Amino acid sequence: MKSYFANSFQAAMEAARREMGADAVLVTSRPTTGESRALGGYEVVCASGLPEPGDASQFTKTTSNADTRSGNHSVTSSEGGALSLPAGHPAPGLFSGLMSGLNAPATRPGPDTPKSTLDAILAEMQDMRRQLRSSQQANWRSSDQPRWIAASPQLRDLYGQLMDSELDPDLAQQLLGTALKDQGDPVASDPSRHHAMAAAEPPASSLLTALARQIQTNVRLDAGLGGPSTGARVVALIGPPGAGKTATIAKLAVQFGLPSRRPTVLLSLDTLRVGASEQLRTYAGILGLRFEVIETNRALDQALEEYRGKGLILIDTPGYAFRDLEGGCELASFLAQRTDIQKHLVLAGSMRCSDMNRMSAAYDIFRPSHLIFTRMDETETLGPVLNEAIGSGRPLSFFGTGQQVPEDLEAVNHSDLLSRLLRSRIPLRTAAAAA
């Protein structure tokens, strides 16, 4: 069990996961006070997975003390620090029982242990893990809640759903606060009146409609793919390796190129990987479209001039890793200066929020104008996508939802965003339509 300090709850959790791995379990979190503020604004205490039965090496003494005045509990670890747990938190009884078991004499199963006993031990360990995960989710939901949210069951539940979707806590509070202000709610404009929230609970449908309106206001959408133009519409897809740029170009070619009466051209600049352009060449052959491999920026400039009378030009670019862009990139400099080329940054929607932020910042040198998120069928959380869309101010254009060409490419709409964000736990289409 170990404490981690950072200037935000999310940063502290990321530090814990980097050191402890994906099995890091959150025990408690709290703002720092006194001298500990020098280490960061927040402290999180994490345990590294489930210890082996009978292994008490990481704990020297275990106590569970209840402070009847504050309602808080504490658990003492070998590091000598008392880990405070919030009042009403399910963890104290759980951890005191777990740690008592750890300090008991080791009774490891031997080769003659009946299978029923082993199954019972395994079931008990799995139940402990479920309780630890439940405790972790409770901490995520309750972390950094302002009083005006904590005082309202409806706001608390909605805020918890936004946290489950991994939306940035500050962004979630901003969206909910503005939604309440749009309703003329006095608590949102005067947090000191949070005690009045319970008596003036906003209707769930009204609150959801206000949130839908905030999503529409803050998340820009544009699936026009180049917009109206007398010349060729030129679209380049940029993004890291494995993001799905080539398959997305094939889907766009079918959905936008084939229905057009004007020809579509596919250009590949991906000469970094052996045989990388062959996949797009295959797609072009199947669809009956013009295809060309481009090796230099000058050749690209010439090709764009040659094909300016075409209907749609789709450009596939190499997938640059983060380190490839640290010293600059000639293609990025070329594309950044071409305002006639619509540049869509393609990222996997299943990426961790911190990795997505890092990669998006690296690709700023291309000056992307739109965002495409692929692998949306592989994730249940929309928070990282909305964090990036709202934070960057770039419009969302398409979601890739599978490998089928061209079916698994959807133009983004606000109703779908809200459904994904809240995982369809409320009648969302009605709310989005009312907004």
Coordinates of C-alpha atoms in Angstrom, one line a residue, residues 13-388:
M13 CA -3.8 7.7 -10.3
E14 CA -1.7 7.6 -13.5
A15 CA 1.4 7.7 -11.4
A16 CA 0.1 4.8 -9.3
R17 CA -0.8 2.7 -12.4
R18 CA 2.6 3.4 -13.9
E19 CA 4.4 1.9 -10.9
M20 CA 1.8 -0.7 -9.7
G21 CA 0.4 -1.7 -13.1
A22 CA -3.2 -2.1 -14.2
D23 CA -4.2 -4.0 -11.0
A24 CA -3.6 -1.0 -8.8
V25 CA -6.6 -0.7 -6.5
L26 CA -7.6 2.7 -5.1
V27 CA -8.0 2.6 -1.3
T28 CA -8.7 6.3 -0.7
S29 CA -8.1 9.8 -2.0
R30 CA -8.1 13.3 -0.5
P31 CA -6.8 16.8 -1.0
T32 CA -3.5 17.4 0.7
T33 CA -3.2 19.6 3.8
G34 CA -0.4 21.2 5.8
E35 CA 3.2 20.3 4.8
S36 CA 2.1 17.6 2.4
R37 CA 0.8 20.3 0.0
A38 CA 4.3 20.8 -1.1
L39 CA 4.1 17.3 -2.7
G40 CA 1.0 18.0 -4.7
G41 CA -2.7 19.1 -4.4
Y42 CA -4.0 15.5 -4.0
E43 CA -3.0 12.3 -2.3
V44 CA -4.2 8.8 -3.4
V45 CA -3.5 5.6 -1.6
C46 CA -3.3 2.5 -3.7
A47 CA -2.8 -1.2 -3.1
S48 CA -1.1 -3.4 -5.6
G49 CA -3.7 -6.1 -6.5
L50 CA -4.5 -8.9 -4.1
P51 CA -1.7 -10.2 -1.8
E52 CA -1.0 -13.9 -1.7
P53 CA -3.0 -15.7 1.1
G54 CA -1.0 -15.7 4.3
D55 CA 1.6 -13.2 3.0
A56 CA 1.9 -10.6 5.8
S57 CA 5.2 -9.2 4.7
Q58 CA 3.8 -5.9 3.4
F59 CA 1.9 -5.2 6.7
T60 CA 3.5 -5.0 10.1
K61 CA 0.5 -4.0 12.1
T62 CA -3.2 -3.8 11.2
T63 CA -5.8 -1.8 13.1
S64 CA -9.2 -0.5 12.2
N65 CA -10.1 2.5 14.4
A66 CA -13.3 4.5 14.2
D67 CA -13.3 8.2 15.0
T68 CA -16.9 8.7 16.3
R69 CA -16.5 12.5 16.0
S70 CA -15.5 12.7 12.4
G71 CA -16.9 9.4 11.2
N72 CA -13.6 8.5 9.5
H73 CA -11.6 5.3 9.8
S74 CA -7.9 4.6 9.5
V75 CA -5.8 1.6 8.6
T76 CA -2.1 1.6 9.6
S77 CA 0.4 0.2 7.1
S78 CA 4.1 -0.8 7.5
E79 CA 5.0 2.6 6.2
G80 CA 3.7 4.1 9.4
G81 CA 1.1 6.3 8.0
A82 CA -2.6 6.3 8.9
L83 CA -4.6 6.0 5.8
S84 CA -7.9 7.9 6.3
L85 CA -11.0 6.5 4.7
P86 CA -14.2 8.6 4.1
A87 CA -17.2 8.1 6.4
G88 CA -19.6 5.5 5.1
H89 CA -16.9 3.9 2.9
P90 CA -17.2 0.2 2.7
A91 CA -13.5 -0.4 2.8
P92 CA -12.7 -0.3 6.6
G93 CA -14.5 -3.5 7.4
L94 CA -13.3 -5.1 4.3
F95 CA -9.7 -4.2 4.7
S96 CA -9.6 -4.9 8.4
G97 CA -10.9 -8.4 7.7
L98 CA -8.5 -8.9 4.8
M99 CA -5.5 -7.7 6.8
S100 CA -6.5 -9.8 9.8
G101 CA -6.5 -12.8 7.4
L102 CA -3.1 -11.8 6.2
N103 CA -1.6 -11.7 9.7
A104 CA -3.1 -15.1 10.6
P105 CA -0.8 -18.2 10.4
A106 CA -0.2 -19.2 6.7
T107 CA -2.3 -22.2 5.7
R108 CA -1.3 -22.7 2.0
P109 CA -3.1 -25.5 0.2
G110 CA -1.0 -28.6 -0.3
P111 CA -1.2 -31.3 -3.0
D112 CA -3.8 -33.2 -1.0
T113 CA -6.2 -30.3 -0.5
P114 CA -9.6 -31.3 -1.8
K115 CA -10.7 -29.5 -5.0
S116 CA -13.8 -28.2 -3.2
T117 CA -11.6 -26.4 -0.7
L118 CA -9.5 -24.9 -3.5
D119 CA -12.6 -23.8 -5.3
A120 CA -13.9 -22.2 -2.1
I121 CA -10.6 -20.3 -1.6
L122 CA -10.6 -19.1 -5.2
A123 CA -14.3 -18.0 -4.9
E124 CA -13.4 -16.0 -1.7
M125 CA -10.4 -14.3 -3.4
Q126 CA -12.6 -13.4 -6.3
D127 CA -15.2 -12.0 -4.0
M128 CA -12.5 -9.9 -2.3
R129 CA -11.4 -8.6 -5.6
R130 CA -14.9 -7.6 -6.6
Q131 CA -15.3 -5.8 -3.3
L132 CA -12.0 -4.0 -3.9
R133 CA -13.1 -3.0 -7.4
S134 CA -16.4 -1.8 -6.0
S135 CA -14.5 0.3 -3.4
Q136 CA -12.3 1.7 -6.2
Q137 CA -15.3 2.7 -8.3
A138 CA -16.9 4.4 -5.2
N139 CA -13.8 6.4 -4.7
W140 CA -13.8 7.5 -8.4
R141 CA -17.4 8.6 -8.1
S142 CA -17.0 10.5 -4.9
S143 CA -13.6 12.1 -5.6
D144 CA -13.5 15.9 -5.9
Q145 CA -17.3 16.3 -5.8
P146 CA -18.4 19.8 -5.1
R147 CA -21.0 20.2 -2.4
W148 CA -23.7 21.3 -5.0
I149 CA -23.2 17.9 -6.7
A150 CA -23.0 15.8 -3.5
A151 CA -26.2 17.4 -2.2
S152 CA -28.3 16.2 -5.1
P153 CA -29.0 12.5 -5.7
Q154 CA -29.7 13.1 -9.4
L155 CA -26.6 15.3 -9.9
R156 CA -24.5 12.8 -8.0
D157 CA -25.7 9.9 -10.1
L158 CA -25.2 11.8 -13.4
Y159 CA -21.7 13.0 -12.2
G160 CA -20.9 9.3 -11.4
Q161 CA -21.9 8.2 -14.9
L162 CA -19.6 10.9 -16.4
M163 CA -16.8 9.7 -14.2
D164 CA -17.4 6.1 -15.2
S165 CA -17.0 7.3 -18.8
E166 CA -13.6 8.8 -17.8
L167 CA -14.6 12.3 -18.6
D168 CA -12.2 14.9 -17.0
P169 CA -13.7 15.8 -13.6
D170 CA -13.2 19.6 -14.2
L171 CA -15.0 19.3 -17.5
A172 CA -17.8 17.2 -16.0
Q173 CA -18.3 19.8 -13.3
Q174 CA -18.3 22.6 -15.9
L175 CA -20.9 20.9 -18.1
L176 CA -23.2 20.1 -15.2
G177 CA -22.8 23.6 -13.6
T178 CA -23.6 25.3 -16.9
A179 CA -26.5 23.0 -17.5
L180 CA -28.0 24.0 -14.1
K181 CA -27.4 27.7 -14.8
D182 CA -29.3 27.3 -18.1
Q183 CA -32.2 26.1 -16.1
G184 CA -32.0 29.1 -13.9
D185 CA -31.0 27.0 -10.9
P186 CA -29.9 29.2 -8.0
V187 CA -27.5 26.6 -6.5
A188 CA -25.3 26.6 -9.6
S189 CA -24.8 30.3 -9.5
D190 CA -24.4 30.3 -5.7
P191 CA -22.7 27.1 -4.4
S192 CA -23.2 28.3 -0.8
R193 CA -26.9 27.4 -1.2
H194 CA -26.1 23.7 -1.9
H195 CA -28.3 22.8 1.1
A196 CA -31.3 23.9 -0.8
M197 CA -30.7 21.4 -3.6
A198 CA -32.5 18.5 -2.0
A199 CA -35.7 20.7 -1.6
A200 CA -35.4 22.0 -5.2
E201 CA -34.3 18.8 -7.0
P202 CA -34.4 19.5 -10.8
P203 CA -36.4 16.9 -12.8
A204 CA -34.2 14.2 -14.3
S205 CA -35.5 14.8 -17.8
S206 CA -35.0 18.5 -17.5
L207 CA -31.4 18.0 -16.3
L208 CA -30.6 15.5 -19.0
T209 CA -32.0 17.9 -21.7
A210 CA -29.8 20.7 -20.3
L211 CA -26.7 18.4 -20.4
A212 CA -27.6 17.4 -24.0
R213 CA -27.7 21.1 -24.9
Q214 CA -24.2 21.6 -23.3
I215 CA -22.9 18.6 -25.4
Q216 CA -24.3 20.2 -28.5
T217 CA -22.8 23.6 -27.6
N218 CA -19.3 22.4 -26.7
V219 CA -18.7 19.5 -29.1
R220 CA -18.4 20.6 -32.7
L221 CA -19.4 18.2 -35.5
D222 CA -18.4 18.3 -39.2
A223 CA -18.7 15.3 -41.5
G224 CA -18.8 17.4 -44.7
L225 CA -15.5 16.0 -45.9
G226 CA -14.0 19.0 -47.6
G227 CA -17.2 21.0 -47.9
P228 CA -18.6 22.5 -51.1
S229 CA -16.0 23.3 -53.7
T230 CA -15.7 23.9 -57.4
G231 CA -12.4 22.1 -57.5
A232 CA -11.3 18.8 -56.0
R233 CA -12.0 18.2 -52.3
V234 CA -8.7 17.2 -50.8
V235 CA -8.6 15.3 -47.6
A236 CA -5.5 13.9 -45.8
L237 CA -5.6 11.5 -42.9
I238 CA -2.8 11.8 -40.4
G239 CA -2.2 9.8 -37.2
P240 CA 0.0 7.3 -35.4
P241 CA 0.8 3.8 -36.6
G242 CA -2.1 1.4 -36.4
A243 CA -4.8 4.0 -36.0
G244 CA -6.7 2.7 -39.0
K245 CA -6.0 5.5 -41.5
T246 CA -5.8 3.2 -44.6
A247 CA -9.1 1.3 -43.9
T248 CA -10.8 4.6 -43.1
I249 CA -9.8 6.0 -46.5
A250 CA -11.3 3.0 -48.2
K251 CA -14.6 3.5 -46.2
L252 CA -14.6 7.2 -47.1
A253 CA -13.9 6.4 -50.8
V254 CA -17.0 4.2 -50.9
Q255 CA -19.3 6.5 -48.9
F256 CA -18.3 9.8 -50.6
G257 CA -16.3 9.0 -53.7
L258 CA -18.4 6.3 -55.5
P259 CA -21.8 8.2 -55.2
S260 CA -20.2 11.3 -56.8
R261 CA -20.3 11.8 -60.5
R262 CA -16.8 13.1 -60.4
P263 CA -13.8 10.7 -60.2
T264 CA -12.0 9.9 -56.9
V265 CA -8.3 9.5 -56.5
L266 CA -6.4 7.7 -53.8
L267 CA -2.8 8.9 -53.0
S268 CA -0.5 7.0 -50.6
L269 CA 2.5 8.7 -49.0
D270 CA 3.2 5.8 -46.7
T271 CA 6.6 4.7 -48.0
L272 CA 8.1 4.1 -44.6
R273 CA 6.7 0.6 -44.1
V274 CA 7.5 -2.2 -46.6
G275 CA 4.3 -2.9 -48.6
A276 CA 2.3 -0.3 -46.7
S277 CA 0.8 1.2 -49.9
E278 CA -0.3 -2.2 -51.2
Q279 CA -3.3 -2.4 -49.0
L280 CA -4.7 0.9 -50.4
R281 CA -3.7 -0.2 -53.9
T282 CA -5.8 -3.3 -53.4
Y283 CA -8.8 -1.3 -52.2
A284 CA -8.4 1.0 -55.2
G285 CA -8.4 -1.9 -57.6
I286 CA -11.5 -3.4 -56.0
L287 CA -13.4 -0.1 -56.2
G288 CA -12.1 0.9 -59.6
L289 CA -10.4 4.1 -58.4
R290 CA -7.2 5.8 -59.6
F291 CA -4.3 5.1 -57.2
E292 CA -0.8 6.6 -57.0
V293 CA 2.1 6.3 -54.7
I294 CA 3.7 9.6 -53.8
E295 CA 7.3 9.7 -52.4
T296 CA 8.1 13.4 -51.9
N297 CA 6.3 16.6 -51.0
R298 CA 7.1 18.0 -54.4
A299 CA 5.5 15.0 -56.1
L300 CA 2.5 15.5 -53.9
D301 CA 2.2 19.2 -55.0
Q302 CA 2.4 18.1 -58.6
A303 CA -0.2 15.4 -58.2
L304 CA -2.6 17.8 -56.5
E305 CA -2.2 20.2 -59.4
E306 CA -2.7 17.3 -61.9
Y307 CA -5.9 16.0 -60.3
R308 CA -7.5 19.4 -59.3
G309 CA -10.3 18.7 -61.7
K310 CA -11.3 15.5 -59.9
G311 CA -14.1 15.2 -57.4
L312 CA -12.3 13.9 -54.3
I313 CA -8.7 13.3 -53.5
L314 CA -7.9 11.1 -50.4
I315 CA -4.4 11.1 -49.1
D316 CA -3.0 8.3 -46.8
T317 CA 0.1 9.4 -44.8
P318 CA 2.7 7.5 -42.9
G319 CA 2.1 6.7 -39.3
Y320 CA 4.6 8.6 -37.2
A321 CA 5.3 7.5 -33.7
F322 CA 5.8 10.2 -31.0
R323 CA 9.5 10.0 -31.2
D324 CA 9.5 10.4 -35.0
L325 CA 7.9 13.9 -34.6
E326 CA 10.2 15.3 -31.9
G327 CA 12.7 16.7 -34.3
G328 CA 10.2 18.0 -36.8
C329 CA 8.7 16.5 -40.0
E330 CA 8.9 17.7 -43.6
L331 CA 5.5 16.3 -44.5
A332 CA 4.0 18.1 -41.4
S333 CA 5.5 21.4 -42.5
F334 CA 4.1 20.9 -46.1
L335 CA 0.6 20.0 -44.9
A336 CA 0.4 22.7 -42.3
Q337 CA 0.9 25.3 -44.9
R338 CA -1.8 23.9 -47.3
T339 CA -5.1 25.4 -46.2
D340 CA -6.8 23.8 -49.2
I341 CA -6.2 20.3 -47.7
Q342 CA -8.6 19.2 -44.9
K343 CA -6.5 17.3 -42.4
H344 CA -8.2 14.7 -40.2
L345 CA -6.3 13.4 -37.2
V346 CA -7.1 9.7 -36.7
L347 CA -6.8 8.3 -33.2
A348 CA -8.0 5.1 -31.6
G349 CA -10.9 5.8 -29.3
S350 CA -9.7 3.0 -27.0
M351 CA -6.5 4.9 -26.1
R352 CA -5.8 6.0 -22.6
C353 CA -6.6 9.6 -22.0
S354 CA -3.0 10.5 -21.2
D355 CA -1.7 8.7 -24.3
M356 CA -4.3 10.4 -26.5
N357 CA -3.4 13.8 -25.1
R358 CA 0.3 13.2 -25.7
M359 CA -0.2 11.9 -29.3
S360 CA -2.6 14.7 -30.2
A361 CA -0.1 17.3 -29.0
A362 CA 2.6 15.7 -31.1
Y363 CA 0.5 15.9 -34.2
D364 CA -0.3 19.6 -33.7
I365 CA 2.6 20.4 -36.1
F366 CA 0.3 19.1 -38.9
R367 CA -2.4 21.6 -37.9
P368 CA -5.2 19.1 -38.1
S369 CA -8.7 20.6 -38.6
H370 CA -10.9 17.5 -37.7
L371 CA -10.9 14.4 -35.5
I372 CA -11.7 10.8 -36.5
F373 CA -11.8 8.2 -33.8
T374 CA -11.5 4.5 -34.8
R375 CA -11.9 1.3 -32.7
M376 CA -15.0 2.8 -31.0
D377 CA -16.4 -0.8 -30.9
E378 CA -13.5 -1.7 -28.6
T379 CA -14.3 0.8 -25.8
E380 CA -17.2 1.6 -23.5
T381 CA -15.9 5.0 -22.4
L382 CA -16.4 8.2 -24.4
G383 CA -14.7 10.5 -21.9
P384 CA -11.2 10.6 -23.5
V385 CA -12.8 11.3 -26.9
L386 CA -14.8 14.2 -25.5
N387 CA -11.8 15.5 -23.5
E388 CA -9.9 15.7 -26.7

